[in-house]
mmCIF file of C-alpha atoms and ligand atoms in Angstrom:
data_model
loop_
_atom_site.group_PDB
_atom_site.id
_atom_site.type_symbol
_atom_site.label_atom_id
_atom_site.label_comp_id
_atom_site.label_asym_id
_atom_site.label_seq_id
_atom_site.Cartn_x
_atom_site.Cartn_y
_atom_site.Cartn_z
ATOM 1 C CA MET A 1 83.321 82.397 87.469
ATOM 2 C CA ASP A 2 81.376 85.630 87.937
ATOM 3 C CA PHE A 3 83.877 88.492 87.953
ATOM 4 C CA LYS A 4 81.451 91.179 89.071
ATOM 5 C CA GLY A 5 82.565 92.789 92.321
ATOM 6 C CA GLN A 6 85.427 90.296 92.749
ATOM 7 C CA HIS A 7 88.968 91.021 93.860
ATOM 8 C CA ILE A 8 91.687 89.758 91.489
ATOM 9 C CA LEU A 9 94.414 88.580 93.853
ATOM 10 C CA SER A 10 95.866 85.381 92.420
ATOM 11 C CA VAL A 11 95.701 83.402 89.194
ATOM 12 C CA SER A 12 94.580 80.458 91.343
ATOM 13 C CA GLN A 13 91.083 81.931 91.392
ATOM 14 C CA PHE A 14 90.655 81.374 87.644
ATOM 15 C CA ASP A 15 89.448 78.300 85.817
ATOM 16 C CA ARG A 16 89.887 77.853 82.107
ATOM 17 C CA PRO A 17 86.520 79.351 81.056
ATOM 18 C CA ALA A 18 87.332 82.433 83.144
ATOM 19 C CA VAL A 19 90.655 82.870 81.354
ATOM 20 C CA GLU A 20 89.003 82.389 77.985
ATOM 21 C CA LYS A 21 86.398 84.980 78.908
ATOM 22 C CA ILE A 22 89.120 87.526 79.770
ATOM 23 C CA ILE A 23 90.833 86.855 76.438
ATOM 24 C CA ALA A 24 87.565 87.279 74.531
ATOM 25 C CA VAL A 25 86.754 90.567 76.288
ATOM 26 C CA ALA A 26 90.336 91.791 75.748
ATOM 27 C CA ASP A 27 89.855 91.197 72.017
ATOM 28 C CA GLN A 28 86.751 93.398 72.091
ATOM 29 C CA MET A 29 88.818 96.212 73.607
ATOM 30 C CA ARG A 30 91.022 96.660 70.536
ATOM 31 C CA PRO A 31 89.118 99.516 68.840
ATOM 32 C CA TYR A 32 88.874 101.438 72.117
ATOM 33 C CA ALA A 33 92.518 100.884 73.012
ATOM 34 C CA ALA A 34 93.477 101.978 69.485
ATOM 35 C CA ARG A 35 91.231 105.066 69.854
ATOM 36 C CA GLU A 36 89.177 104.205 66.789
ATOM 37 C CA LYS A 37 86.182 104.659 69.089
ATOM 38 C CA LEU A 38 85.875 106.199 72.522
ATOM 39 C CA SER A 39 84.254 104.304 75.348
ATOM 40 C CA GLN A 40 82.218 105.783 78.184
ATOM 41 C CA LEU A 41 81.722 102.401 79.839
ATOM 42 C CA LEU A 42 83.150 103.527 83.187
ATOM 43 C CA SER A 43 82.191 107.180 82.887
ATOM 44 C CA GLY A 44 82.528 108.875 86.276
ATOM 45 C CA ALA A 45 84.152 105.866 87.988
ATOM 46 C CA ILE A 46 87.370 106.369 89.960
ATOM 47 C CA LEU A 47 90.359 104.043 90.045
ATOM 48 C CA GLY A 48 92.618 104.259 93.104
ATOM 49 C CA ASN A 49 95.983 103.293 91.595
ATOM 50 C CA MET A 50 98.304 102.608 94.510
ATOM 51 C CA PHE A 51 101.888 101.671 93.774
ATOM 52 C CA PHE A 52 104.128 101.130 96.777
ATOM 53 C CA GLU A 53 106.959 99.714 94.627
ATOM 54 C CA PRO A 54 108.608 100.948 91.414
ATOM 55 C CA SER A 55 106.545 100.473 88.283
ATOM 56 C CA THR A 56 106.327 101.944 84.809
ATOM 57 C CA ARG A 57 104.152 99.848 82.533
ATOM 58 C CA THR A 58 101.883 98.178 85.070
ATOM 59 C CA ARG A 59 100.938 101.466 86.722
ATOM 60 C CA VAL A 60 100.568 103.439 83.515
ATOM 61 C CA SER A 61 98.761 100.703 81.619
ATOM 62 C CA PHE A 62 96.233 100.179 84.422
ATOM 63 C CA GLY A 63 95.684 103.943 84.434
ATOM 64 C CA CYS A 64 95.392 104.152 80.643
ATOM 65 C CA ALA A 65 93.074 101.144 80.581
ATOM 66 C CA PHE A 66 90.748 102.873 83.037
ATOM 67 C CA ASN A 67 90.930 106.202 81.185
ATOM 68 C CA LYS A 68 90.240 104.467 77.879
ATOM 69 C CA LEU A 69 86.998 103.175 79.373
ATOM 70 C CA GLY A 70 86.022 106.703 80.368
ATOM 71 C CA GLY A 71 87.013 106.558 84.049
ATOM 72 C CA HIS A 72 89.222 108.777 86.211
ATOM 73 C CA VAL A 73 92.470 107.745 87.900
ATOM 74 C CA ARG A 74 93.858 108.898 91.262
ATOM 75 C CA GLU A 75 97.323 107.706 92.200
ATOM 76 C CA THR A 76 99.598 107.166 95.167
ATOM 77 C CA VAL A 77 103.186 106.367 94.264
ATOM 78 C CA GLY A 78 105.872 105.194 96.706
ATOM 79 C CA ILE A 79 105.556 104.251 100.365
ATOM 80 C CA GLU A 80 107.620 107.319 101.259
ATOM 81 C CA ASN A 81 104.930 109.604 99.802
ATOM 82 C CA SER A 82 102.035 107.871 101.526
ATOM 83 C CA ALA A 83 100.734 107.686 105.083
ATOM 84 C CA LEU A 84 102.242 104.176 105.341
ATOM 85 C CA ALA A 85 105.492 106.083 105.989
ATOM 86 C CA LYS A 86 103.795 107.651 109.030
ATOM 87 C CA GLY A 87 102.945 104.231 110.434
ATOM 88 C CA GLU A 88 99.419 103.893 109.073
ATOM 89 C CA SER A 89 98.254 100.282 108.802
ATOM 90 C CA LEU A 90 97.208 98.774 105.483
ATOM 91 C CA LYS A 91 93.814 98.219 107.072
ATOM 92 C CA ASP A 92 93.272 101.929 107.731
ATOM 93 C CA THR A 93 94.589 102.850 104.290
ATOM 94 C CA ALA A 94 92.154 100.336 102.779
ATOM 95 C CA MET A 95 89.197 101.801 104.696
ATOM 96 C CA VAL A 96 90.065 105.295 103.528
ATOM 97 C CA ILE A 97 91.013 104.712 99.885
ATOM 98 C CA SER A 98 88.093 102.369 99.277
ATOM 99 C CA GLY A 99 85.838 105.205 100.388
ATOM 100 C CA TYR A 100 87.288 107.388 97.635
ATOM 101 C CA SER A 101 87.464 104.857 94.803
ATOM 102 C CA ASP A 102 85.261 102.440 92.872
ATOM 103 C CA VAL A 103 88.078 99.951 92.270
ATOM 104 C CA ILE A 104 91.654 99.786 93.534
ATOM 105 C CA VAL A 105 94.836 98.512 91.914
ATOM 106 C CA MET A 106 97.671 97.955 94.335
ATOM 107 C CA ARG A 107 101.337 96.946 94.248
ATOM 108 C CA HIS A 108 103.249 96.377 97.466
ATOM 109 C CA PRO A 109 106.615 94.780 98.349
ATOM 110 C CA LEU A 110 105.235 92.265 100.869
ATOM 111 C CA GLU A 111 103.807 88.875 99.884
ATOM 112 C CA GLY A 112 100.143 88.654 100.870
ATOM 113 C CA SER A 113 99.829 92.402 101.509
ATOM 114 C CA VAL A 114 97.348 93.042 98.718
ATOM 115 C CA ALA A 115 95.108 90.197 99.906
ATOM 116 C CA GLU A 116 95.340 91.638 103.421
ATOM 117 C CA PHE A 117 94.374 95.072 102.110
ATOM 118 C CA ALA A 118 91.484 93.584 100.135
ATOM 119 C CA LYS A 119 89.952 92.094 103.281
ATOM 120 C CA THR A 120 89.171 95.596 104.522
ATOM 121 C CA SER A 121 88.537 97.299 101.193
ATOM 122 C CA ARG A 122 84.932 98.095 100.406
ATOM 123 C CA VAL A 123 85.594 97.972 96.650
ATOM 124 C CA PRO A 124 87.279 95.361 94.417
ATOM 125 C CA VAL A 125 91.065 95.237 94.569
ATOM 126 C CA ILE A 126 93.418 94.036 91.812
ATOM 127 C CA ASN A 127 96.838 92.735 92.803
ATOM 128 C CA ALA A 128 99.452 94.480 90.653
ATOM 129 C CA GLY A 129 102.268 92.523 92.322
ATOM 130 C CA ASP A 130 102.798 91.573 95.964
ATOM 131 C CA GLY A 131 106.476 90.934 96.599
ATOM 132 C CA THR A 132 107.704 87.691 95.089
ATOM 133 C CA ASN A 133 104.265 86.132 95.273
ATOM 134 C CA GLU A 134 101.990 86.921 92.325
ATOM 135 C CA HIS A 135 101.263 89.298 89.488
ATOM 136 C CA PRO A 136 98.008 87.983 88.038
ATOM 137 C CA SER A 137 97.293 90.686 85.449
ATOM 138 C CA GLN A 138 100.816 90.253 84.043
ATOM 139 C CA ALA A 139 100.250 86.496 83.727
ATOM 140 C CA LEU A 140 96.983 87.154 81.907
ATOM 141 C CA LEU A 141 98.608 89.527 79.448
ATOM 142 C CA ASP A 142 101.473 87.065 78.987
ATOM 143 C CA LEU A 143 99.005 84.306 78.242
ATOM 144 C CA TYR A 144 97.056 86.577 75.889
ATOM 145 C CA THR A 145 100.293 87.428 74.086
ATOM 146 C CA MET A 146 101.346 83.790 73.875
ATOM 147 C CA SER A 147 98.049 82.786 72.356
ATOM 148 C CA LYS A 148 98.230 85.575 69.723
ATOM 149 C CA GLU A 149 101.884 84.908 68.882
ATOM 150 C CA LEU A 150 101.365 81.152 68.620
ATOM 151 C CA GLU A 151 98.362 81.720 66.381
ATOM 152 C CA ARG A 152 100.754 83.182 63.759
ATOM 153 C CA PHE A 153 102.412 79.765 63.586
ATOM 154 C CA GLY A 154 99.134 77.827 63.627
ATOM 155 C CA SER A 155 99.613 76.591 67.175
ATOM 156 C CA THR A 156 97.926 77.061 70.534
ATOM 157 C CA VAL A 157 98.752 77.310 74.220
ATOM 158 C CA ASP A 158 97.662 73.692 74.637
ATOM 159 C CA GLY A 159 100.769 71.669 73.818
ATOM 160 C CA VAL A 160 103.125 74.640 74.051
ATOM 161 C CA HIS A 161 106.739 74.259 75.139
ATOM 162 C CA ILE A 162 107.860 77.285 77.152
ATOM 163 C CA ALA A 163 111.270 78.043 78.619
ATOM 164 C CA MET A 164 111.321 80.422 81.573
ATOM 165 C CA VAL A 165 114.804 81.801 82.038
ATOM 166 C CA GLY A 166 116.625 83.654 84.798
ATOM 167 C CA ASP A 167 115.431 84.519 88.285
ATOM 168 C CA LEU A 168 112.637 82.020 88.818
ATOM 169 C CA GLN A 169 112.823 82.206 92.582
ATOM 170 C CA TYR A 170 112.049 85.871 93.146
ATOM 171 C CA GLY A 171 110.220 86.636 89.892
ATOM 172 C CA ARG A 172 106.512 86.868 90.595
ATOM 173 C CA THR A 173 105.565 86.975 86.913
ATOM 174 C CA VAL A 174 106.891 83.461 86.304
ATOM 175 C CA HIS A 175 105.132 82.192 89.419
ATOM 176 C CA SER A 176 101.764 83.479 88.228
ATOM 177 C CA LEU A 177 102.335 82.494 84.597
ATOM 178 C CA SER A 178 103.314 78.907 85.482
ATOM 179 C CA LYS A 179 100.186 78.463 87.591
ATOM 180 C CA LEU A 180 98.009 79.988 84.883
ATOM 181 C CA LEU A 181 99.500 77.763 82.171
ATOM 182 C CA ASN A 182 98.679 74.786 84.358
ATOM 183 C CA LEU A 183 95.051 75.291 83.268
ATOM 184 C CA PHE A 184 96.102 74.228 79.756
ATOM 185 C CA ASN A 185 96.831 70.743 78.413
ATOM 186 C CA ASN A 186 100.223 69.166 77.729
ATOM 187 C CA VAL A 187 102.294 72.217 78.530
ATOM 188 C CA LYS A 188 106.018 71.509 78.660
ATOM 189 C CA PHE A 189 108.011 73.724 80.998
ATOM 190 C CA SER A 190 111.793 74.150 80.761
ATOM 191 C CA PHE A 191 112.917 76.138 83.788
ATOM 192 C CA ILE A 192 116.410 77.501 83.117
ATOM 193 C CA SER A 193 118.062 79.138 86.111
ATOM 194 C CA PRO A 194 121.010 78.895 88.447
ATOM 195 C CA SER A 195 120.018 76.238 91.015
ATOM 196 C CA GLN A 196 119.926 78.947 93.731
ATOM 197 C CA LEU A 197 117.231 80.800 91.766
ATOM 198 C CA ALA A 198 115.074 77.799 90.841
ATOM 199 C CA MET A 199 111.290 77.836 90.528
ATOM 200 C CA PRO A 200 109.741 77.250 93.996
ATOM 201 C CA ALA A 201 109.130 73.576 94.745
ATOM 202 C CA ASP A 202 105.410 74.026 95.460
ATOM 203 C CA ILE A 203 104.832 75.370 91.944
ATOM 204 C CA ILE A 204 106.851 72.541 90.362
ATOM 205 C CA LYS A 205 104.749 70.092 92.363
ATOM 206 C CA GLN A 206 101.465 71.645 91.204
ATOM 207 C CA LEU A 207 102.569 71.307 87.584
ATOM 208 C CA LYS A 208 103.806 67.731 87.927
ATOM 209 C CA ASP A 209 100.741 66.645 89.904
ATOM 210 C CA ASN A 210 98.695 67.873 86.970
ATOM 211 C CA GLY A 211 100.716 65.735 84.532
ATOM 212 C CA GLN A 212 102.710 68.574 82.911
ATOM 213 C CA GLU A 213 106.249 67.851 81.757
ATOM 214 C CA VAL A 214 108.823 69.845 83.723
ATOM 215 C CA ILE A 215 112.545 70.131 83.026
ATOM 216 C CA GLU A 216 114.821 72.042 85.387
ATOM 217 C CA THR A 217 118.280 72.941 84.163
ATOM 218 C CA ASP A 218 121.071 75.458 84.576
ATOM 219 C CA HIS A 219 122.170 74.961 80.991
ATOM 220 C CA LEU A 220 120.873 77.571 78.553
ATOM 221 C CA GLU A 221 121.734 75.780 75.336
ATOM 222 C CA SER A 222 120.002 72.472 76.052
ATOM 223 C CA GLY A 223 117.163 74.227 77.896
ATOM 224 C CA LEU A 224 116.201 76.287 74.834
ATOM 225 C CA LYS A 225 116.101 73.324 72.475
ATOM 226 C CA ASP A 226 112.748 73.056 70.652
ATOM 227 C CA VAL A 227 110.943 75.665 72.763
ATOM 228 C CA ASP A 228 108.078 77.645 71.249
ATOM 229 C CA ILE A 229 108.318 80.509 73.759
ATOM 230 C CA VAL A 230 111.390 81.893 75.507
ATOM 231 C CA TYR A 231 110.240 83.885 78.552
ATOM 232 C CA GLN A 232 113.270 85.794 79.794
ATOM 233 C CA THR A 233 113.317 87.524 83.200
ATOM 234 C CA ARG A 234 115.363 90.103 85.059
ATOM 235 C CA ILE A 235 117.413 89.261 88.145
ATOM 236 C CA GLN A 236 115.164 90.756 90.848
ATOM 237 C CA GLU A 237 117.996 92.482 92.653
ATOM 238 C CA GLU A 238 115.685 94.423 94.953
ATOM 239 C CA ARG A 239 114.540 91.120 96.501
ATOM 240 C CA PHE A 240 117.984 89.715 97.310
ATOM 241 C CA PRO A 241 119.362 90.017 100.851
ATOM 242 C CA SER A 242 122.249 92.077 99.416
ATOM 243 C CA LYS A 243 123.212 93.624 96.102
ATOM 244 C CA GLU A 244 126.414 91.521 96.030
ATOM 245 C CA GLN A 245 124.325 88.353 96.102
ATOM 246 C CA ALA A 246 122.302 89.559 93.133
ATOM 247 C CA ASP A 247 125.433 90.626 91.284
ATOM 248 C CA ALA A 248 126.671 87.031 91.350
ATOM 249 C CA PHE A 249 123.913 86.117 88.884
ATOM 250 C CA ARG A 250 123.965 89.160 86.638
ATOM 251 C CA GLY A 251 124.503 88.291 83.001
ATOM 252 C CA ALA A 252 124.261 84.556 83.724
ATOM 253 C CA PHE A 253 121.805 83.694 80.946
ATOM 254 C CA ARG A 254 121.711 86.085 78.062
ATOM 255 C CA ILE A 255 119.311 85.999 75.183
ATOM 256 C CA ASN A 256 120.832 87.789 72.214
ATOM 257 C CA ARG A 257 121.149 87.281 68.511
ATOM 258 C CA PHE A 258 123.892 84.710 69.031
ATOM 259 C CA SER A 259 122.154 82.531 71.649
ATOM 260 C CA TYR A 260 118.806 82.860 69.865
ATOM 261 C CA SER A 261 120.130 81.835 66.475
ATOM 262 C CA GLN A 262 122.331 79.050 67.883
ATOM 263 C CA PHE A 263 119.992 77.454 70.425
ATOM 264 C CA CYS A 264 116.384 78.269 69.459
ATOM 265 C CA LYS A 265 114.249 77.044 66.632
ATOM 266 C CA PRO A 266 113.522 79.772 64.032
ATOM 267 C CA SER A 267 109.892 80.228 65.098
ATOM 268 C CA ALA A 268 110.636 80.643 68.819
ATOM 269 C CA VAL A 269 108.917 83.725 70.246
ATOM 270 C CA VAL A 270 110.856 85.818 72.751
ATOM 271 C CA MET A 271 108.949 87.387 75.639
ATOM 272 C CA HIS A 272 109.962 89.350 78.738
ATOM 273 C CA PRO A 273 107.629 91.032 81.242
ATOM 274 C CA LEU A 274 109.969 94.065 81.162
ATOM 275 C CA PRO A 275 111.740 96.081 82.357
ATOM 276 C CA ARG A 276 114.826 94.450 80.869
ATOM 277 C CA ASP A 277 118.016 95.373 82.680
ATOM 278 C CA SER A 278 120.026 97.010 79.918
ATOM 279 C CA ARG A 279 123.120 97.677 82.004
ATOM 280 C CA GLU A 280 126.192 96.135 80.433
ATOM 281 C CA ASP A 281 126.808 93.555 83.161
ATOM 282 C CA ALA A 282 123.216 92.306 83.111
ATOM 283 C CA ASN A 283 121.795 92.722 79.615
ATOM 284 C CA GLU A 284 119.673 89.586 79.886
ATOM 285 C CA LEU A 285 117.884 90.472 76.644
ATOM 286 C CA ASP A 286 120.081 92.300 74.174
ATOM 287 C CA THR A 287 118.825 95.032 71.870
ATOM 288 C CA ASP A 288 120.437 93.198 68.939
ATOM 289 C CA LEU A 289 117.181 91.227 68.674
ATOM 290 C CA ASP A 290 114.977 94.334 68.631
ATOM 291 C CA GLN A 291 114.237 94.144 64.922
ATOM 292 C CA HIS A 292 113.531 90.417 64.998
ATOM 293 C CA PRO A 293 109.886 89.678 64.102
ATOM 294 C CA ASN A 294 109.666 87.047 66.861
ATOM 295 C CA LEU A 295 110.618 89.483 69.589
ATOM 296 C CA ALA A 296 107.192 90.031 71.145
ATOM 297 C CA ILE A 297 108.137 92.202 74.131
ATOM 298 C CA PHE A 298 106.538 95.435 72.975
ATOM 299 C CA ARG A 299 103.431 93.729 71.618
ATOM 300 C CA GLN A 300 103.289 92.042 75.031
ATOM 301 C CA ALA A 301 103.449 95.419 76.810
ATOM 302 C CA ASP A 302 100.755 96.835 74.499
ATOM 303 C CA ASN A 303 98.511 93.877 75.258
ATOM 304 C CA GLY A 304 98.607 94.883 78.918
ATOM 305 C CA VAL A 305 96.164 97.689 78.190
ATOM 306 C CA LEU A 306 93.670 95.349 76.484
ATOM 307 C CA VAL A 307 93.772 92.785 79.251
ATOM 308 C CA ARG A 308 93.478 95.396 81.999
ATOM 309 C CA MET A 309 90.539 97.039 80.203
ATOM 310 C CA ALA A 310 88.925 93.599 80.085
ATOM 311 C CA LEU A 311 89.465 93.050 83.803
ATOM 312 C CA PHE A 312 87.843 96.377 84.643
ATOM 313 C CA ALA A 313 84.858 95.745 82.374
ATOM 314 C CA LEU A 314 84.352 92.309 83.922
ATOM 315 C CA ILE A 315 84.750 93.490 87.524
ATOM 316 C CA PHE A 316 82.050 96.093 86.915
ATOM 317 C CA GLY A 317 79.907 93.473 85.134
ATOM 318 C CA LEU A 318 79.677 95.737 82.081
ATOM 319 C CA GLU A 319 81.443 93.679 79.421
ATOM 320 C CA ASN A 320 78.241 93.482 77.364
ATOM 321 C CA LYS A 321 77.668 97.249 77.359
ATOM 322 C CA LEU A 322 80.668 98.294 75.290
ATOM 323 C CA ALA A 323 78.817 98.972 72.046
ATOM 324 C CA GLU A 324 76.059 101.014 73.672
ATOM 325 C CA THR A 325 78.500 103.267 75.541
ATOM 326 C CA GLU A 326 80.837 104.009 72.636
ATOM 327 C CA THR A 327 81.159 107.368 70.917
ATOM 328 C CA GLU A 328 83.025 108.624 67.870
ATOM 329 C CA CYS A 329 86.588 109.782 68.322
ATOM 330 C CA SER A 330 86.660 113.340 66.938
ATOM 331 C CA TRP A 331 90.363 114.048 67.441
ATOM 332 C CA ARG A 332 92.029 110.906 66.131
ATOM 333 C CA SER A 333 93.762 111.902 62.916
ATOM 334 C CA LEU A 334 95.565 108.676 61.975
HETATM 335 C C1 LIG B 1 107.629 92.789 86.562
HETATM 336 C C2 LIG B 1 107.278 92.904 88.042
HETATM 337 O O1 LIG B 1 107.082 94.018 88.541
HETATM 338 O O2 LIG B 1 107.158 91.856 88.651
HETATM 339 N N1 LIG B 1 107.414 93.970 85.861
HETATM 340 C C3 LIG B 1 106.167 94.223 85.350
HETATM 341 O O3 LIG B 1 105.221 94.411 86.075
HETATM 342 N N2 LIG B 1 106.012 94.207 84.022
HETATM 343 C C4 LIG B 1 108.944 92.154 86.307
HETATM 344 C C5 LIG B 1 110.178 92.790 86.865
HETATM 345 O O4 LIG B 1 110.139 93.795 87.560
HETATM 346 O O5 LIG B 1 111.257 92.245 86.583
#
């Protein structure tokens, strides 16, 4: 796959070499992300960072990734602060913002909205989450994290056993990650959720058609048995028809020191796309695991910058120009 000038809308557009390329370029980004060197790769370029739904790490890490490659970031945050609140169509917004920017990152509450926007955009668009549908850059950073974490135990993504836990119906990260993992061999999926929040049937079918082993259960203890990766998720309350309906599932499957030590093997790695819901009645991932070496959630969030830097470099077709555009970092004192 040639990334140059391409939109990144769904993980379905990747094949395995494309994913491996992103991982390799992300690795090259480490010294620039760590500010050991400065990069001017995207000097003068402008990112239009458009977030029409709440976001902390996705928005900031896309912005930091662009800044760390020498580019500038312009942001729109919240539908209520944008012309969409005045009735402007996505098409008109796309015409306008793509005239101001060299690449656009967009998050929007409606499934398919980012793809719709991209049809009119005159510059590449990256989907930073469209409703319950997809979140491709998150899946890439999850995969990157999995491969690094598994490496510590001498294993690989091929042959991995992953449990995805919680709200598998509305969670877009698990949709994208499942499809992305389907590019790998002999992946075993344990989907642990209340039956009302199960992984969509079309995704289960794609996995099974490809010969992957899939277990669906509403039983945390048996579901976590022998897994290499526990991927916990938040109940996506903003996507439920009513808050009461979401409340019914709050706190249903908790990963904490007790459940981890009782049900998981000692090398199991715990991941979560974040944010975790730390309110008492939810608390799907307790802070009592924060000091555990296998809790990868903050390494996972850090990896978001590397992977997003890689995506930008590839979209601009400049991944081979990193060394020639680097400069010394005069202010880094560490
Ligand atoms: C996720 C999202 O927005 O889908 N967050 C993120 O981007 N890291 C998960 C969530 O909100 O629960």
